XYZ file of C-alpha atoms in Angstrom:
581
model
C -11.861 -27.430 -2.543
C -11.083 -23.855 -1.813
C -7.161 -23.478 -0.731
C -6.257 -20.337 1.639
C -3.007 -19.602 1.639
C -1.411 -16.583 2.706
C 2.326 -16.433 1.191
C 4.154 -13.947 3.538
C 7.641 -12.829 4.179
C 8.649 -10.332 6.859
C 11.476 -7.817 6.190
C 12.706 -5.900 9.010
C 12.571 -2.201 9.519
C 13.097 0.439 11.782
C 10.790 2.784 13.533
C 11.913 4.590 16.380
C 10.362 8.185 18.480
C 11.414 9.870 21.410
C 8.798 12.040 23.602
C 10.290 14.388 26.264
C 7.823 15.142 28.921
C 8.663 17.206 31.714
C 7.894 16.330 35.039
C 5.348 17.979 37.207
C 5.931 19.097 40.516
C 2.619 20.343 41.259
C -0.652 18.220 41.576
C -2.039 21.069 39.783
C -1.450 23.665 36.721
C -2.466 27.234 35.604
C -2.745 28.228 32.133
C -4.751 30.892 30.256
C -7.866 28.776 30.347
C -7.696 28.072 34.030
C -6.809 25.186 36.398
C -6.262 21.829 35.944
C -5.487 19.292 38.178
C -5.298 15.315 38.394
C -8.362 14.001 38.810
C -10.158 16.477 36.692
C -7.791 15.470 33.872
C -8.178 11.534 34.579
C -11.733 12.398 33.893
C -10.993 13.362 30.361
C -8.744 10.687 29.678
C -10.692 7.549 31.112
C -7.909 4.394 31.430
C -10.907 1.871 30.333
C -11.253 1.575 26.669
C -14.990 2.717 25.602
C -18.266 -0.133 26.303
C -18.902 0.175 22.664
C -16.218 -1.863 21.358
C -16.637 -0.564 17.808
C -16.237 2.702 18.895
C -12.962 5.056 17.834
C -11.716 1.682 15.431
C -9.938 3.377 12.651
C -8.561 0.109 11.125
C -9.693 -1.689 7.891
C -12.685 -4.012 8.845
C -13.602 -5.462 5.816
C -11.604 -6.200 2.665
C -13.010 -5.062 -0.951
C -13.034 -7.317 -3.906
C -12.355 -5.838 -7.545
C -10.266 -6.016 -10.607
C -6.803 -3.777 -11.771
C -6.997 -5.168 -14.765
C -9.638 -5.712 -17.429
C -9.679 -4.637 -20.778
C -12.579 -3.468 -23.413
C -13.252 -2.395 -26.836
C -10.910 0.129 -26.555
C -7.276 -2.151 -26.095
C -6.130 -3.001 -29.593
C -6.020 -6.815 -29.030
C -9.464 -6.904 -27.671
C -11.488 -4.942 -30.426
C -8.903 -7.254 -33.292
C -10.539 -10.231 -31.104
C -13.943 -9.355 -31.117
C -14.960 -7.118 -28.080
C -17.741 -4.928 -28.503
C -18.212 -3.330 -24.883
C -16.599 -0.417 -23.993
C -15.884 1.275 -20.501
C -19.376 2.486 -19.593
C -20.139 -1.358 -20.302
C -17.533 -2.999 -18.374
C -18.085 -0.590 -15.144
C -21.845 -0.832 -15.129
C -21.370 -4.743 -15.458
C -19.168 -4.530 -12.594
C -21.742 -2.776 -10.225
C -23.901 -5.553 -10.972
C -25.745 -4.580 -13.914
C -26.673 -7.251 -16.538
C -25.142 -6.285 -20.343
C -25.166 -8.551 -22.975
C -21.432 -9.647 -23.844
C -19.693 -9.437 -27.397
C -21.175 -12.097 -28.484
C -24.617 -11.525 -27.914
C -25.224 -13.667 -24.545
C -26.512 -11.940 -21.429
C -24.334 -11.480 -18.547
C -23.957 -10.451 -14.802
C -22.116 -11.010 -11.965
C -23.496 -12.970 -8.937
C -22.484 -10.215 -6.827
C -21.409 -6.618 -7.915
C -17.076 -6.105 -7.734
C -16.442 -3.112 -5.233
C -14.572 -1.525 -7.481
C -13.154 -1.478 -10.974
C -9.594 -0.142 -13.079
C -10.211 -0.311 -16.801
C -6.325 -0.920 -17.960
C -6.706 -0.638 -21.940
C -3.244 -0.768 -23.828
C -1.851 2.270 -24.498
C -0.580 1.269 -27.653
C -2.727 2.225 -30.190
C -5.746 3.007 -27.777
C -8.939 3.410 -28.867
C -8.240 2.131 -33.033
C -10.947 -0.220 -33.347
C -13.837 1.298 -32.322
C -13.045 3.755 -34.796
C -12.316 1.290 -37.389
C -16.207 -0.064 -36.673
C -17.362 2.705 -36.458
C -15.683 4.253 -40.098
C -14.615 7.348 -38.971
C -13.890 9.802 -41.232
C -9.667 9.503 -40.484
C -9.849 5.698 -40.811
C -11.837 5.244 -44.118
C -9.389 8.276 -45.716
C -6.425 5.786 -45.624
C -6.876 3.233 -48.592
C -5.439 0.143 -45.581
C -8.253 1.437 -43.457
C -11.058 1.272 -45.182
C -10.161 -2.022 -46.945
C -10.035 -3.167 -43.272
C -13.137 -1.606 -42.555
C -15.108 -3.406 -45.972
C -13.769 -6.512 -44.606
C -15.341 -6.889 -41.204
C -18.656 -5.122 -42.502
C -18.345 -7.984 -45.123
C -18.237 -10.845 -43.229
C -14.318 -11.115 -43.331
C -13.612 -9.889 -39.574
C -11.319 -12.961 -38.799
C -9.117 -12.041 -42.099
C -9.035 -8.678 -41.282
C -8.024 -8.766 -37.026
C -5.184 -11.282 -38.411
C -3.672 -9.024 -41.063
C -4.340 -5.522 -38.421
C -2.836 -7.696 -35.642
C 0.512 -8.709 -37.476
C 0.878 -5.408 -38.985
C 1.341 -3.969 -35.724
C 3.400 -6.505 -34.129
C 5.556 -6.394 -37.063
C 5.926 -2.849 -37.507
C 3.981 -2.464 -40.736
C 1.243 -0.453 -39.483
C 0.602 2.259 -41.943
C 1.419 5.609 -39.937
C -1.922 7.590 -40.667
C -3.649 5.061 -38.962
C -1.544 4.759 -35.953
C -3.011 6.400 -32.656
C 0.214 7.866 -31.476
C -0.281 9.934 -28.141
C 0.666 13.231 -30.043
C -2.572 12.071 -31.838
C -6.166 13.934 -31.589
C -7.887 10.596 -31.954
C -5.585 9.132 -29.053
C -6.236 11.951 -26.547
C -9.875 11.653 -27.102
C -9.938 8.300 -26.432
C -8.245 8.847 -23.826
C -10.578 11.884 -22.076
C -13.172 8.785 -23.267
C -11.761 6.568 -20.856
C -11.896 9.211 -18.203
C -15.124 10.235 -18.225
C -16.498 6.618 -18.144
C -14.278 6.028 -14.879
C -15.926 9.361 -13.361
C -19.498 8.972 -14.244
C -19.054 5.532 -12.573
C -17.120 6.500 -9.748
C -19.943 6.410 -6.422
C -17.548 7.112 -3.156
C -18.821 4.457 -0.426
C -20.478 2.268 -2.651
C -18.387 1.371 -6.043
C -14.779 2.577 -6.965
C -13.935 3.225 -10.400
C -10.408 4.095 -10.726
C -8.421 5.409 -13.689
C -5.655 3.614 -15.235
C -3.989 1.820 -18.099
C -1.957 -0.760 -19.010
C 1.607 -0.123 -20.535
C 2.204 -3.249 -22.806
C 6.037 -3.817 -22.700
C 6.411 -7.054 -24.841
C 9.393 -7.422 -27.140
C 10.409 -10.031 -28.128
C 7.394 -11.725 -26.642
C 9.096 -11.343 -23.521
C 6.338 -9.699 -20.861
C 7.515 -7.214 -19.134
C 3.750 -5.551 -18.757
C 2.282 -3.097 -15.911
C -0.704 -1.748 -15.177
C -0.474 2.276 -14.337
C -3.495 2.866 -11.792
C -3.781 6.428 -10.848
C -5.325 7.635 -6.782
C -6.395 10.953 -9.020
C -9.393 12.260 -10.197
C -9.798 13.142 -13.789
C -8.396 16.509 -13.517
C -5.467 15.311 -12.952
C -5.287 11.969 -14.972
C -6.495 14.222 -18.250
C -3.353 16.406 -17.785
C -1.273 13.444 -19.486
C -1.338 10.993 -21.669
C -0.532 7.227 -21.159
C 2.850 6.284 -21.359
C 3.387 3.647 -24.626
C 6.352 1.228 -25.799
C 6.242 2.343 -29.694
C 9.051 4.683 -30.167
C 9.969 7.609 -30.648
C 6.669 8.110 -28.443
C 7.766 6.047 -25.657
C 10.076 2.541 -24.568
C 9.883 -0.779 -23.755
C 12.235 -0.151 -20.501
C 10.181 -0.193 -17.197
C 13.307 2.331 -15.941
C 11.403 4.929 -18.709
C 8.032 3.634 -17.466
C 8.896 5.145 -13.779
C 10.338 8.126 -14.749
C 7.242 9.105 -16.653
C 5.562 8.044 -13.417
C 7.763 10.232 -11.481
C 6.983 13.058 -13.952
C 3.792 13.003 -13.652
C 3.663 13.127 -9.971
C 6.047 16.204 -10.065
C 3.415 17.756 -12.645
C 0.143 17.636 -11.138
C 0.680 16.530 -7.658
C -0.743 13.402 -8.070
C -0.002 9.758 -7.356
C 0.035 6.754 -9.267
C 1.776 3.132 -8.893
C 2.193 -0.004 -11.179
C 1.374 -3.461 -10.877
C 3.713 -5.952 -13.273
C 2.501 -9.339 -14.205
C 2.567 -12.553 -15.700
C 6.133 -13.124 -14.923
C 5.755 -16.553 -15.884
C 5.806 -15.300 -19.445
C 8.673 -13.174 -19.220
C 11.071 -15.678 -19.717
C 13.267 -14.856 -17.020
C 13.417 -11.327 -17.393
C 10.373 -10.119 -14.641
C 12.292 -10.119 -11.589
C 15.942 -9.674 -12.484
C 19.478 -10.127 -11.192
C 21.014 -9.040 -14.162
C 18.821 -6.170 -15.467
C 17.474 -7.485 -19.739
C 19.284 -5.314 -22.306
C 22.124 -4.182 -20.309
C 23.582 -7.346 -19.124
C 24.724 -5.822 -15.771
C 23.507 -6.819 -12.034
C 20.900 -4.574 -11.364
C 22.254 -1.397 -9.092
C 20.790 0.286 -5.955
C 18.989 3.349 -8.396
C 17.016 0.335 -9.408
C 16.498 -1.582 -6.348
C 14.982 1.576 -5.288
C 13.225 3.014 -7.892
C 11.822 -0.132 -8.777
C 10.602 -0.114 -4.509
C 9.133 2.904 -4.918
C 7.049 2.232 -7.762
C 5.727 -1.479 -7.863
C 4.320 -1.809 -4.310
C 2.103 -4.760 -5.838
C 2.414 -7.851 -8.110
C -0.289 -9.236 -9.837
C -0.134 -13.291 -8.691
C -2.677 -14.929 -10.306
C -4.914 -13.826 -13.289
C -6.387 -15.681 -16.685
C -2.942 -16.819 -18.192
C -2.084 -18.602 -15.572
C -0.914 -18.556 -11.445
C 2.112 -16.782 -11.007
C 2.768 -17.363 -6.996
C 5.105 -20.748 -7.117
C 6.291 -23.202 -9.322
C 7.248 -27.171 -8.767
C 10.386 -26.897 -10.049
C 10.995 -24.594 -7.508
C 8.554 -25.438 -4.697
C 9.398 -29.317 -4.839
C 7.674 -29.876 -1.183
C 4.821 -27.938 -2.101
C 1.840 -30.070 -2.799
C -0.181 -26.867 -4.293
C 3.016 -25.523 -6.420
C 1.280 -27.340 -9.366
C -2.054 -25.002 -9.516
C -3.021 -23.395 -12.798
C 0.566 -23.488 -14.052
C 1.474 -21.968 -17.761
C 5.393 -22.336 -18.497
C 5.464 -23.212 -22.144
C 7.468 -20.476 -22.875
C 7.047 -16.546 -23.549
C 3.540 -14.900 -24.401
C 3.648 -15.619 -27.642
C 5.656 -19.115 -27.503
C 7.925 -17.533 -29.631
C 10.705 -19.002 -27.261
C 10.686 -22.102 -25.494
C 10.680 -22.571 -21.369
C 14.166 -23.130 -19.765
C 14.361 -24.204 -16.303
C 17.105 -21.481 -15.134
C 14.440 -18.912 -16.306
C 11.808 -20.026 -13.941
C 13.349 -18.221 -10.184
C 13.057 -14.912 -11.861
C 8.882 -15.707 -13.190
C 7.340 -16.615 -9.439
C 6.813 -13.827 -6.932
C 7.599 -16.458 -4.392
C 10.896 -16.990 -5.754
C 11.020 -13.165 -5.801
C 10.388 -12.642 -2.539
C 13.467 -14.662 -1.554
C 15.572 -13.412 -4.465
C 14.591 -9.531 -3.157
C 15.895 -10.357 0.348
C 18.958 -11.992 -0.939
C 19.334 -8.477 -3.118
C 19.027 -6.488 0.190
C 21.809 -7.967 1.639
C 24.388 -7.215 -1.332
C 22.620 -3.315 -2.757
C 20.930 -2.339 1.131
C 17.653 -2.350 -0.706
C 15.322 -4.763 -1.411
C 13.356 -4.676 -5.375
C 10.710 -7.202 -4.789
C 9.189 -6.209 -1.682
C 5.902 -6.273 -3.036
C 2.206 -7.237 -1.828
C 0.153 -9.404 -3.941
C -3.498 -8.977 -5.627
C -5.031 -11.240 -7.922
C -6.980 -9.955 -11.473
C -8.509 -11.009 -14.579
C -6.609 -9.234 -17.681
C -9.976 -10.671 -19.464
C -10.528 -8.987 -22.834
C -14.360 -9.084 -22.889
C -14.748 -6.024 -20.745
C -16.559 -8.411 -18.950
C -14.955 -9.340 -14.501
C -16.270 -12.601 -14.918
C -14.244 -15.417 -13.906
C -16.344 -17.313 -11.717
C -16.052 -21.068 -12.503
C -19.682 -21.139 -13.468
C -19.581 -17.930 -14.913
C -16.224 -17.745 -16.903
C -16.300 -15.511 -20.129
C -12.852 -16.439 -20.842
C -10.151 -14.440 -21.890
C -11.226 -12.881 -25.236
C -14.405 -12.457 -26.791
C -14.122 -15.204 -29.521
C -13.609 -16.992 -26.137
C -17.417 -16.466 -24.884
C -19.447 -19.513 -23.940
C -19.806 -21.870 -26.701
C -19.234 -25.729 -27.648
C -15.936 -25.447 -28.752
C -14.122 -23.189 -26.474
C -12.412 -26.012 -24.383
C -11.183 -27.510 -27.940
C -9.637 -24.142 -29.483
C -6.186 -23.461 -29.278
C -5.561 -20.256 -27.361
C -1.809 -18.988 -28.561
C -0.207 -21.597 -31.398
C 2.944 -21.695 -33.038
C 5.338 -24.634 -34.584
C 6.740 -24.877 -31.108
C 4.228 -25.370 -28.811
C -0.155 -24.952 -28.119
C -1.613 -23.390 -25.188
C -5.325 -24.184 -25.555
C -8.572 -22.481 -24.004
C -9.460 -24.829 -21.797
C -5.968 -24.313 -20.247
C -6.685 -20.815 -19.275
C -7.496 -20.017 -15.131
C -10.629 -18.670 -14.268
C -9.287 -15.941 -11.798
C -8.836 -13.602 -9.921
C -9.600 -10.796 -7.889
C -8.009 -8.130 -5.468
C -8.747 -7.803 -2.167
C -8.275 -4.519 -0.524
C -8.328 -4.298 3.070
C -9.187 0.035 2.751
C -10.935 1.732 5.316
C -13.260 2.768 2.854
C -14.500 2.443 -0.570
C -13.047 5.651 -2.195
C -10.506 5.927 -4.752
C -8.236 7.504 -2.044
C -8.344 4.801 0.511
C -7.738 2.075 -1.474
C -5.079 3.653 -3.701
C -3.191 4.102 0.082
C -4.254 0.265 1.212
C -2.393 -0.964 -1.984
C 0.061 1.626 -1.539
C 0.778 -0.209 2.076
C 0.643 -3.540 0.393
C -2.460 -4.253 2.820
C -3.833 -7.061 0.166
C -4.056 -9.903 -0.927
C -4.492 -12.202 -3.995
C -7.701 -15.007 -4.634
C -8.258 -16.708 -7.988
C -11.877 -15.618 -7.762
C -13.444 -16.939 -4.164
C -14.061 -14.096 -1.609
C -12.817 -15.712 1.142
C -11.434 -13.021 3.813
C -7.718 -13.602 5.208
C -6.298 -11.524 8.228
C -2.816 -11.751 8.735
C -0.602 -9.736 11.504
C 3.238 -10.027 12.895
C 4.246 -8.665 15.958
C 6.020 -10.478 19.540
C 3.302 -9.859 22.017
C 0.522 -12.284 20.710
C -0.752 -14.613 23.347
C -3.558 -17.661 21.898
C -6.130 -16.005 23.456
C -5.945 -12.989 20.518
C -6.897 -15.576 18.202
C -10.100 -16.784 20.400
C -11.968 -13.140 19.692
C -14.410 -12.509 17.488
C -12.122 -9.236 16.379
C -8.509 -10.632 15.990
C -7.888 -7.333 13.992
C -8.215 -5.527 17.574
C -5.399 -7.799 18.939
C -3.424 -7.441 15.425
C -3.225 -3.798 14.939
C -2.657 -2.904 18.561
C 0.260 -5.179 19.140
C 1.172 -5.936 15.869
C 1.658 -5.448 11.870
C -0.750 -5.967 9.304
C 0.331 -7.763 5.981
C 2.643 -5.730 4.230
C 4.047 -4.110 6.611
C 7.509 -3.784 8.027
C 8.125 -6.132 11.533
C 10.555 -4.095 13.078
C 13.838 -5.994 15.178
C 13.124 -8.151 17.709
C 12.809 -7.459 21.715
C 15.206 -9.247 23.525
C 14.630 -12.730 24.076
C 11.595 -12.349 21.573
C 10.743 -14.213 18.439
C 8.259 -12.914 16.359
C 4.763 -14.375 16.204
C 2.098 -14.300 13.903
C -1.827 -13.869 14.011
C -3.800 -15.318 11.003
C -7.742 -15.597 10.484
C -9.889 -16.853 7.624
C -13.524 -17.503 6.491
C -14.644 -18.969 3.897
C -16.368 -16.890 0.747
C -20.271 -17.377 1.897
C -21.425 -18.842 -1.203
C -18.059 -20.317 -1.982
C -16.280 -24.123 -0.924
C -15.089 -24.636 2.175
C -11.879 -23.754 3.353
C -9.048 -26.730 3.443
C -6.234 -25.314 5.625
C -4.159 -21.820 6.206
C -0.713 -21.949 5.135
C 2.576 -19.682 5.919
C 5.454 -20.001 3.295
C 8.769 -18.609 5.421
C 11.179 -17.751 2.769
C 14.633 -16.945 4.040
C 18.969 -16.458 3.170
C 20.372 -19.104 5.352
C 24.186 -18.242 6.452
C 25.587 -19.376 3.537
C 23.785 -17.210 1.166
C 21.392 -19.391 -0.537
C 17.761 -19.087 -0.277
C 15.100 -21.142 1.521
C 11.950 -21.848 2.233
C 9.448 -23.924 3.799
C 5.385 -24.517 4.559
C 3.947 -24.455 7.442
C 0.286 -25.822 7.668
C -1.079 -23.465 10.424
C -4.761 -24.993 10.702
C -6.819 -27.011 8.744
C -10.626 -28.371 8.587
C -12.140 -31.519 10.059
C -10.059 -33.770 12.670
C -7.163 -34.482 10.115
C -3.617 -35.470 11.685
C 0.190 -34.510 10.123
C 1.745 -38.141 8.937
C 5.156 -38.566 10.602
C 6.747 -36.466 7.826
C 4.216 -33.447 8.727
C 2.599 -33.433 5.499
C -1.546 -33.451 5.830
C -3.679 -35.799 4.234
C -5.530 -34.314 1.214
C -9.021 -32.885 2.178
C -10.920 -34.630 -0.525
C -12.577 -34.076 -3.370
C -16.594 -34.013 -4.602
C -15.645 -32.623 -8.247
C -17.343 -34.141 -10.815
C -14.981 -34.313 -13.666
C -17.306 -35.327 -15.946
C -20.517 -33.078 -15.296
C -18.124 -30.091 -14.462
C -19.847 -29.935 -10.893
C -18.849 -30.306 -7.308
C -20.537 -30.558 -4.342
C -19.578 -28.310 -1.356
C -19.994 -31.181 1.514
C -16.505 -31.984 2.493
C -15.653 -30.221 6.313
């Protein structure tokens, strides 16, 4: 069954205004364009809201589903793994189009995404198709061509291993490197561009431009994806930031201020979306900032604010909202978890590392932050993507393409081991089939949802597009939540998720507004949670869940927990049935 849970926490704010209006003496005025008097004005400014109740709504009434993070041909990983398509492939397969994958199987989406970022590494962008393709740069260097004679020979497995750890290890021969400086880079780069333009169609699909900047030493993740609000004549005034130095760093401090630069530069407008935290190794949301061993200061608190309005929750390697060991009364703390150790498994799990992985925990560690620096790091909004590296959105249980190309449908996928070493084996059967964003924008342009995300107006699903409202504000009565528009009731007297609940009237506790359906060719829904995380007086952080309402005529035990929904999986057959209420 389908679980819809919307993890919130409210920070206060402030908002206040002052409007001066002088009183009139008269019933009536004179100006330059005549008179005016009472009841002509009233006239103009009717008290009764319009009949048409749709009429003057300026509010989001609809979310939009997509993916910030998918990777083709042109991400170093993915080509060394076996991916073929490139970004004309992976947008038109996104807008519903059937391609035929990597692997040679056909391919398509049971419903078109509403929009699309192609994130490719920056490290090295664009090698491999040029190593395929034995282009005249690659087959002068005696490494490249050797590499190239392999995979025409029938020796691609040999030659991705030997490509792959001569990168990681830093024995990549220099002529072959695709440093930014590089011609070959910043045509891959316009490449990248004009495939996100051509398949940009305002009010019907979204292709925005972006990137991903693959922080990873030590196998530590520390990754973002850079997703720009621009058009290409701004994004093709820079290059992508990248971690191999002298070119770039592996700090995310470096990461903003070439953020910050570019904004200054062309007027622009980008943010960044971290994830997988849970493979950081305790170094994704920090107390003491890695490499410095210091507490993290305001500058970052702030900068770190200003930047990373979103975290990436859930995605292919694994759900990154809660944990067990932290969530102990949290039956669903357990879903889709990967905590072996790092990305690589280079270095072994350790429980103290686990509060800074989970963007629940971060949530509560943020607010605990605000209290000591007066700003808070992790006040984030969530999405969910796929980070698959088939150039192929597909993470539909029945449609799952997995997370690499040699990953594609076939007999032995569920057997093969997905990352190995001598201390630990995360296998591909163990990888999540999710997830999506969803954008509540006003419209489907690269503007409006750029500033939806930029609000934090989202929200995270590992693939189902089931639509979840959520508002805070102190005037909500029951009847708000008996409409067939809540949203009317929500953005009138309230705040919509992400946003800033400001102090309390007195005598007032806040209230909260919450709606869900169920994805229409999806499960049904089991229940609507609210996680309150909080810093009690003493300092430490809490939290707790609050079932808010649930299907069928279930009843709370005496401990308040909820009896399980049920289950019509069929383990065996990989099947379920959708006829549990």
């Amino acid at each position: 069954m389908e679980n819809a849970s919307m993890r919130a926490t409210l920070l206060a704010g402030v908002a206040s205004f002052c409007l001066a209006i002088p009183a009139l003496a008269q019933e009536q005025v004179g100006t330059d364009t005549g008179t005016l008097d009472k009841a002509s004005a009233e006239k103009l400014f009717p008290a009764k809201r319009a009949y048409s109740p749709y009429a003057g709504r300026e509010f989001p009434t609809r979310p939009y589903f997509g993916d910030t993070h998918l990777h083709t041909a042109f991400s170093f990983d993915a080509g060394a793994f076996g991916a073929r398509l490139n970004p004309d492939d992976a947008y038109r397969f996104a807008k519903g189009e059937q391609v035929t994958a990597s692997s040679g199987q056909p391919a398509k989406l049971s419903r078109p995404l509403d929009f699309l970022v192609v994130t490719d590494h920056s490290d090295n962008m664009g090698f491999f198709p040029d190593l395929l393709a034995g282009k005249p740069n690659i087959m002068a260097d005696p490494t490249g061509r050797k590499w190239h004679d392999m995979i025409m020979g029938g020796q691609g497995a040999d030659a991705a291993i030997e490509i792959i750890v001569a990168f990681s290890q830093g024995k990549f021969p220099k002529p072959l490197l695709y440093s930014p400086e590089s011609d070959a880079y910043r045509s891959t780069w316009q490449e990248i561009i004009k495939a996100a333009e051509e398949a940009n169609d305002p009010g019907r699909f979204t292709a925005m431009i972006g990137y991903e900047w693959t922080s990873n030493t030590g196998g530590n993740n520390l990754q973002r994806n850079v997703i720009f609000r621009d058009n290409g004549d701004k994004a093709s005034q820079v290059v992508p930031y990248v971690v191999l130095k002298p070119f770039g760093s592996d700090d995310p401090r470096d990461l903003w201020k070439w953020m910050a630069a570019y904004e200054e530069k062309t007027g622009g407008h980008v943010l960044a979306i971290a994830h997988n935290g849970n493979l950081s190794n305790g170094r994704m949301f920090p107390i003491i900032e890695p490499g410095t061993g210091k507490p993290i200061d305001r500058e970052y608190a702030e900068t770190r604010a200003k930047w990373e309005r979103l975290y990436e929750a859930t995605q292919i390697k694994g759900d990154g909202e809660a944990h067990p060991y932290l969530s102990p009364n949290d039956e669903f703390a357990n879903f889709e978890r990967w905590d072996k150790g790092n990305l690589d498994l280079s270095e072994l799990k350790k429980a103290e590392m686990l509060q800074h992985e989970y963007a629940r925990s971060a949530l509560k560690l943020g607010l605990k932050l605000e209290s000591e620096l007066g700003v808070n790091p992790y006040k984030f909004g969530m999405v969910g993507s796929t980070d698959s590296h088939t150039g192929l959105a597909a993470i539909e249980e029945d449609n799952y393409f997995g997370k690499t190309s040699a990953m594609e449908p076939n007999a032995e996928r569920t057997s093969t081991p997905f990352v190995k070493t001598d201390k630990a084996t995360i296998y591909e059967w163990e990888t999540s089939a999710a997830g999506y964003a969803a954008v509540w924008a006003t419209e489907n342009t690269r503007e409006s949802l750029f500033d939806a995300m930029e609000r934090r107006e989202t929200y995270a699903t590992t693939g189902s597009r089931m639509l979840v409202r959520f508002f805070g504000g102190f005037e909500f009565e029951e009847a708000d939540a008996q409409t067939r528009s809540p949203a009317i009731a929500g953005y009138t007297k309230g705040v919509p998720m992400g946003g800033d609940l400001g102090p309390a009237p007195e005598g007032k506790a806040p209230t909260f507004l919450v709606a869900a359906l169920k994805d229409p060719i999806g499960a049904n829904l089991d229940r609507y949670q609210i996680v309150k995380g909080w810093v009690d007086a003493q300092g430490a952080v809490q939290e707790k869940v609050y079932d808010v309402a649930w299907s069928g005529d279930r009843k709370p035990g005496t401990d308040g927990t909820l009896p399980p929904v049920g289950s019509t999986v069929d383990v065996a057959n990989a099947n379920w049935t959708n006829t549990v209420d």
